[in-house]
């Protein structure tokens, strides 16, 4: 059990202001790899559902017509930034590509802040509910600081001054703007097909209900998704709680880092160059 908390003990000796990248990398690659990946997926899913943001995505067709590639592109660029930070060449290249992709679109600062808030708050809330342990104060602060820096480098302004302030702003903005809309419903239908392929075969008949149970009520309403039967919601909650307790008491510390053999994506079976990731139409050749 003592070794189970070795990473946490090390994190508590670090300074989040200085070491936020190290802490956030440890969370993703060693402490909570499955939960962090799922939390980030749910964060992007929610960000796609605000009417103004959903409308941009349906206009481009990237999420509705080229769903697998769009999701792969988002994951590749995000994980390149997390694994390399913003000072190493690959991290800088990924950040540059993110800015290039967004440059042609008229996206408001509040919408950018909301996406950033999704990435800060949604995975953290998931860990608090279903992680094998809750994130500590250093981990919450490191998460906030990583995305604050990402936001600064993307030109996003008026980012709240702490994790707690950002969560308050996000909660209020989410309640005011996450409204039912057809664009979000179209995106959900497209992304659902990919999520269904990840449901273990024995649970295949419950696939649609399980996917819907991953969403909270406001998100289901925005996406025009019916609530799944309560036994499915309750069963999923219990299964995730049992998983967290099992990992806490019987799990061993991860010794091989997530992405130790590189970041893989179905859309790029032969590998990828960062400046080639993303939509074809807005490539910038330097």
Short mmCIF file of C-alpha atoms in Angstrom, two decimals:
data_model
loop_
_atom_site.label_atom_id
_atom_site.label_comp_id
_atom_site.label_asym_id
_atom_site.label_seq_id
_atom_site.Cartn_x
_atom_site.Cartn_y
_atom_site.Cartn_z
CA UNK A 1 0.00 0.00 0.00
CA UNK A 2 2.87 2.37 0.79
CA UNK A 3 4.23 2.10 -2.75
CA UNK A 4 0.76 2.89 -4.11
CA UNK A 5 1.19 6.45 -2.88
CA UNK A 6 4.79 6.97 -3.98
CA UNK A 7 3.87 9.35 -6.80
CA UNK A 8 1.54 11.32 -4.55
CA UNK A 9 4.26 11.64 -1.93
CA UNK A 10 6.68 12.93 -4.58
CA UNK A 11 4.09 15.37 -5.96
CA UNK A 12 3.59 16.81 -2.48
CA UNK A 13 7.29 17.74 -2.36
CA UNK A 14 7.02 19.74 -5.60
CA UNK A 15 6.04 23.36 -6.16
CA UNK A 16 2.99 23.52 -8.45
CA UNK A 17 3.90 27.01 -9.64
CA UNK A 18 7.25 25.75 -10.89
CA UNK A 19 6.57 22.06 -11.47
CA UNK A 20 3.02 22.06 -12.84
CA UNK A 21 4.04 20.27 -16.04
CA UNK A 22 5.82 17.47 -14.14
CA UNK A 23 2.80 17.05 -11.85
CA UNK A 24 0.27 17.04 -14.70
CA UNK A 25 2.37 14.57 -16.70
CA UNK A 26 2.53 12.27 -13.69
CA UNK A 27 -1.25 12.40 -13.31
CA UNK A 28 -1.81 11.45 -16.95
CA UNK A 29 1.00 8.97 -17.50
CA UNK A 30 1.21 7.16 -14.15
CA UNK A 31 -1.47 7.94 -11.58
CA UNK A 32 -4.74 8.12 -13.55
CA UNK A 33 -4.11 7.19 -17.20
CA UNK A 34 -7.50 5.62 -17.97
CA UNK A 35 -9.46 8.16 -15.95
CA UNK A 36 -7.60 11.15 -17.37
CA UNK A 37 -8.08 10.01 -20.96
CA UNK A 38 -11.77 9.42 -20.34
CA UNK A 39 -12.11 12.71 -18.47
CA UNK A 40 -10.52 14.61 -21.35
CA UNK A 41 -12.83 12.85 -23.81
CA UNK A 42 -15.83 13.90 -21.74
CA UNK A 43 -14.43 17.44 -21.51
CA UNK A 44 -14.15 17.80 -25.27
CA UNK A 45 -17.57 16.20 -25.68
CA UNK A 46 -19.09 18.84 -23.43
CA UNK A 47 -17.23 21.68 -25.10
CA UNK A 48 -18.64 20.61 -28.48
CA UNK A 49 -22.20 20.99 -27.15
CA UNK A 50 -22.43 24.72 -26.44
CA UNK A 51 -24.57 26.07 -29.33
CA UNK A 52 -22.01 28.56 -30.66
CA UNK A 53 -19.17 26.01 -30.59
CA UNK A 54 -21.33 23.18 -31.94
CA UNK A 55 -22.36 25.38 -34.88
CA UNK A 56 -18.72 25.93 -35.86
CA UNK A 57 -18.06 22.20 -35.83
CA UNK A 58 -21.10 21.24 -37.90
CA UNK A 59 -20.23 23.96 -40.42
CA UNK A 60 -16.75 22.53 -40.96
CA UNK A 61 -18.02 18.93 -41.03
CA UNK A 62 -14.89 17.76 -39.25
CA UNK A 63 -16.77 16.11 -36.38
CA UNK A 64 -19.82 14.92 -38.28
CA UNK A 65 -18.22 13.72 -41.55
CA UNK A 66 -14.65 12.88 -40.52
CA UNK A 67 -15.28 11.94 -36.91
CA UNK A 68 -12.44 9.48 -36.29
CA UNK A 69 -9.82 11.77 -37.82
CA UNK A 70 -11.08 14.84 -35.98
CA UNK A 71 -10.94 13.04 -32.66
CA UNK A 72 -7.51 11.63 -33.45
CA UNK A 73 -6.22 15.08 -34.43
CA UNK A 74 -7.46 16.61 -31.19
CA UNK A 75 -5.91 13.85 -29.09
CA UNK A 76 -2.57 13.93 -30.88
CA UNK A 77 -2.12 17.68 -30.50
CA UNK A 78 -3.28 17.69 -26.88
CA UNK A 79 -1.05 14.81 -25.82
CA UNK A 80 1.96 16.25 -27.68
CA UNK A 81 1.58 19.42 -25.61
CA UNK A 82 1.19 17.51 -22.35
CA UNK A 83 4.09 15.15 -23.00
CA UNK A 84 6.46 17.88 -24.22
CA UNK A 85 5.27 21.08 -22.58
CA UNK A 86 5.40 24.41 -24.34
CA UNK A 87 9.17 24.89 -24.39
CA UNK A 88 10.24 21.73 -26.22
CA UNK A 89 10.08 21.69 -30.04
CA UNK A 90 7.26 19.14 -30.36
CA UNK A 91 5.14 20.93 -27.79
CA UNK A 92 5.71 24.28 -29.53
CA UNK A 93 4.88 22.72 -32.90
CA UNK A 94 1.64 21.26 -31.51
CA UNK A 95 0.66 24.62 -29.99
CA UNK A 96 1.42 26.38 -33.27
CA UNK A 97 -0.75 23.88 -35.13
CA UNK A 98 -3.62 24.37 -32.67
CA UNK A 99 -3.50 28.12 -33.24
CA UNK A 100 -3.34 27.67 -37.02
CA UNK A 101 -6.41 25.42 -37.00
CA UNK A 102 -8.49 27.88 -34.96
CA UNK A 103 -7.33 31.08 -36.70
CA UNK A 104 -9.85 31.06 -39.60
CA UNK A 105 -12.89 30.92 -37.30
CA UNK A 106 -14.65 33.72 -35.45
CA UNK A 107 -14.63 32.14 -31.99
CA UNK A 108 -15.34 34.43 -29.05
CA UNK A 109 -13.12 34.68 -25.99
CA UNK A 110 -15.86 33.30 -23.72
CA UNK A 111 -16.19 30.23 -25.94
CA UNK A 112 -12.43 29.64 -25.79
CA UNK A 113 -12.54 30.11 -22.02
CA UNK A 114 -15.36 27.59 -21.78
CA UNK A 115 -13.38 24.96 -23.70
CA UNK A 116 -10.41 25.63 -21.43
CA UNK A 117 -12.69 25.34 -18.40
CA UNK A 118 -13.98 21.98 -19.63
CA UNK A 119 -10.40 20.69 -19.77
CA UNK A 120 -9.65 21.97 -16.27
CA UNK A 121 -12.87 21.07 -14.47
CA UNK A 122 -14.44 17.99 -16.09
CA UNK A 123 -11.48 15.57 -15.66
CA UNK A 124 -10.90 16.86 -12.13
CA UNK A 125 -14.51 16.24 -11.17
CA UNK A 126 -14.30 12.75 -12.67
CA UNK A 127 -11.22 11.98 -10.57
CA UNK A 128 -12.92 13.30 -7.45
CA UNK A 129 -15.86 10.97 -8.08
CA UNK A 130 -14.27 7.87 -9.65
CA UNK A 131 -10.49 8.07 -9.36
CA UNK A 132 -8.73 5.50 -7.17
CA UNK A 133 -7.97 8.51 -4.96
CA UNK A 134 -9.09 12.13 -5.22
CA UNK A 135 -6.61 14.59 -6.72
CA UNK A 136 -4.67 16.53 -4.12
CA UNK A 137 -4.45 20.33 -3.98
CA UNK A 138 -1.10 20.29 -5.85
CA UNK A 139 -2.69 18.28 -8.66
CA UNK A 140 -5.69 20.59 -8.95
CA UNK A 141 -3.42 23.61 -9.02
CA UNK A 142 -1.07 22.01 -11.58
CA UNK A 143 -4.03 21.20 -13.83
CA UNK A 144 -5.21 24.78 -13.65
CA UNK A 145 -1.72 26.20 -14.28
CA UNK A 146 -1.07 23.96 -17.30
CA UNK A 147 -4.27 25.11 -18.99
CA UNK A 148 -3.82 28.71 -17.90
CA UNK A 149 -0.51 28.68 -19.74
CA UNK A 150 -2.09 27.01 -22.76
CA UNK A 151 -4.79 29.67 -22.74
CA UNK A 152 -2.24 32.48 -22.49
CA UNK A 153 -0.32 31.08 -25.46
CA UNK A 154 -3.56 30.85 -27.44
CA UNK A 155 -4.36 34.49 -26.71
CA UNK A 156 -7.29 33.72 -24.39
CA UNK A 157 -7.89 36.56 -21.93
CA UNK A 158 -9.64 36.99 -18.58
CA UNK A 159 -8.83 33.47 -17.40
CA UNK A 160 -9.93 33.16 -13.75
CA UNK A 161 -7.13 33.40 -11.19
CA UNK A 162 -7.26 29.95 -9.57
CA UNK A 163 -8.76 26.50 -9.98
CA UNK A 164 -11.54 27.38 -7.56
CA UNK A 165 -12.38 30.62 -9.38
CA UNK A 166 -12.30 28.85 -12.74
CA UNK A 167 -14.65 26.14 -11.50
CA UNK A 168 -17.11 28.78 -10.28
CA UNK A 169 -16.97 30.63 -13.60
CA UNK A 170 -17.30 27.40 -15.56
CA UNK A 171 -20.30 26.20 -13.55
CA UNK A 172 -22.15 29.48 -14.07
CA UNK A 173 -21.32 29.68 -17.78
CA UNK A 174 -22.25 26.04 -18.31
CA UNK A 175 -25.64 26.52 -16.62
CA UNK A 176 -26.39 29.62 -18.70
CA UNK A 177 -25.21 28.42 -22.12
CA UNK A 178 -25.47 24.62 -22.30
CA UNK A 179 -28.83 24.58 -24.03
CA UNK A 180 -30.54 22.05 -26.33
CA UNK A 181 -29.45 22.49 -29.95
CA UNK A 182 -29.53 20.48 -33.16
CA UNK A 183 -25.82 20.92 -33.89
CA UNK A 184 -24.84 19.30 -30.60
CA UNK A 185 -27.28 16.48 -31.31
CA UNK A 186 -25.67 15.86 -34.73
CA UNK A 187 -22.18 15.80 -33.21
CA UNK A 188 -23.29 13.43 -30.45
CA UNK A 189 -24.75 10.98 -32.99
CA UNK A 190 -21.46 10.94 -34.88
CA UNK A 191 -19.20 10.57 -31.85
CA UNK A 192 -21.50 8.00 -30.23
CA UNK A 193 -20.74 5.52 -33.01
CA UNK A 194 -17.06 5.62 -32.04
CA UNK A 195 -17.81 5.30 -28.33
CA UNK A 196 -19.96 2.22 -28.99
CA UNK A 197 -16.97 0.45 -30.54
CA UNK A 198 -15.18 0.74 -27.17
CA UNK A 199 -17.90 -0.97 -25.15
CA UNK A 200 -16.75 -4.49 -24.12
CA UNK A 201 -18.55 -7.16 -26.15
CA UNK A 202 -20.44 -8.67 -23.18
CA UNK A 203 -22.07 -5.26 -22.60
CA UNK A 204 -22.85 -4.65 -26.27
CA UNK A 205 -26.66 -4.85 -25.86
CA UNK A 206 -26.44 -2.08 -23.25
CA UNK A 207 -24.04 0.03 -25.32
CA UNK A 208 -26.32 2.95 -26.11
CA UNK A 209 -27.63 3.15 -22.56
CA UNK A 210 -24.10 3.02 -21.12
CA UNK A 211 -22.89 5.82 -23.38
CA UNK A 212 -25.87 7.96 -22.36
CA UNK A 213 -25.20 7.17 -18.70
CA UNK A 214 -21.73 8.74 -19.03
CA UNK A 215 -23.39 12.12 -19.63
CA UNK A 216 -24.98 14.17 -16.88
CA UNK A 217 -28.53 15.46 -17.25
CA UNK A 218 -27.67 18.96 -18.62
CA UNK A 219 -25.38 17.47 -21.27
CA UNK A 220 -27.99 14.90 -22.30
CA UNK A 221 -30.53 17.69 -22.60
CA UNK A 222 -28.21 19.80 -24.76
CA UNK A 223 -27.52 16.84 -27.03
CA UNK A 224 -31.19 15.80 -27.11
CA UNK A 225 -30.28 12.39 -25.67
CA UNK A 226 -32.89 10.47 -23.68
CA UNK A 227 -32.02 9.52 -20.12
CA UNK A 228 -31.03 5.85 -19.88
CA UNK A 229 -32.98 3.56 -17.54
CA UNK A 230 -32.09 4.22 -13.90
CA UNK A 231 -30.77 0.64 -13.35
CA UNK A 232 -28.15 1.31 -16.05
CA UNK A 233 -27.15 4.64 -14.49
CA UNK A 234 -27.01 3.12 -11.03
CA UNK A 235 -25.16 0.04 -12.26
CA UNK A 236 -22.52 2.10 -14.03
CA UNK A 237 -22.03 4.29 -10.95
CA UNK A 238 -21.62 1.24 -8.70
CA UNK A 239 -19.23 -0.46 -11.14
CA UNK A 240 -17.03 2.63 -11.34
CA UNK A 241 -17.01 3.01 -7.56
CA UNK A 242 -16.03 -0.66 -7.16
CA UNK A 243 -13.27 -0.20 -9.72
CA UNK A 244 -11.85 2.78 -7.80
CA UNK A 245 -11.84 0.90 -4.52
CA UNK A 246 -10.29 -2.18 -6.10
CA UNK A 247 -7.52 -0.07 -7.58
CA UNK A 248 -6.95 1.69 -4.28
CA UNK A 249 -6.59 -1.47 -2.23
CA UNK A 250 -5.21 -3.98 -4.70
CA UNK A 251 -3.69 -1.95 -7.53
CA UNK A 252 0.05 -1.58 -7.99
CA UNK A 253 1.80 1.64 -9.01
CA UNK A 254 2.17 1.91 -12.77
CA UNK A 255 5.79 1.47 -13.82
CA UNK A 256 5.45 1.98 -17.58
CA UNK A 257 4.36 5.46 -18.59
CA UNK A 258 1.32 5.97 -20.80
CA UNK A 259 2.54 6.64 -24.35
CA UNK A 260 5.96 5.19 -23.53
CA UNK A 261 6.06 3.80 -27.08
CA UNK A 262 4.70 6.97 -28.65
CA UNK A 263 1.23 8.37 -29.32
CA UNK A 264 -0.75 6.20 -31.72
CA UNK A 265 -3.87 7.05 -33.73
CA UNK A 266 -6.00 5.01 -36.12
CA UNK A 267 -6.02 7.80 -38.69
CA UNK A 268 -2.20 7.77 -38.90
CA UNK A 269 -1.15 4.08 -39.03
CA UNK A 270 2.29 5.02 -40.36
CA UNK A 271 2.90 7.84 -37.91
CA UNK A 272 2.44 11.57 -38.34
CA UNK A 273 4.18 14.91 -38.61
CA UNK A 274 2.69 17.50 -36.28
CA UNK A 275 2.35 20.14 -39.00
CA UNK A 276 0.28 17.66 -41.05
CA UNK A 277 -2.23 16.95 -38.25
CA UNK A 278 -5.63 18.56 -38.64
CA UNK A 279 -7.93 19.71 -41.44
CA UNK A 280 -6.53 19.73 -44.96
CA UNK A 281 -7.94 23.10 -45.96
CA UNK A 282 -6.09 25.28 -43.45
CA UNK A 283 -2.61 23.89 -43.62
CA UNK A 284 0.00 26.58 -43.33
CA UNK A 285 3.33 25.85 -44.95
CA UNK A 286 6.23 27.53 -43.32
#
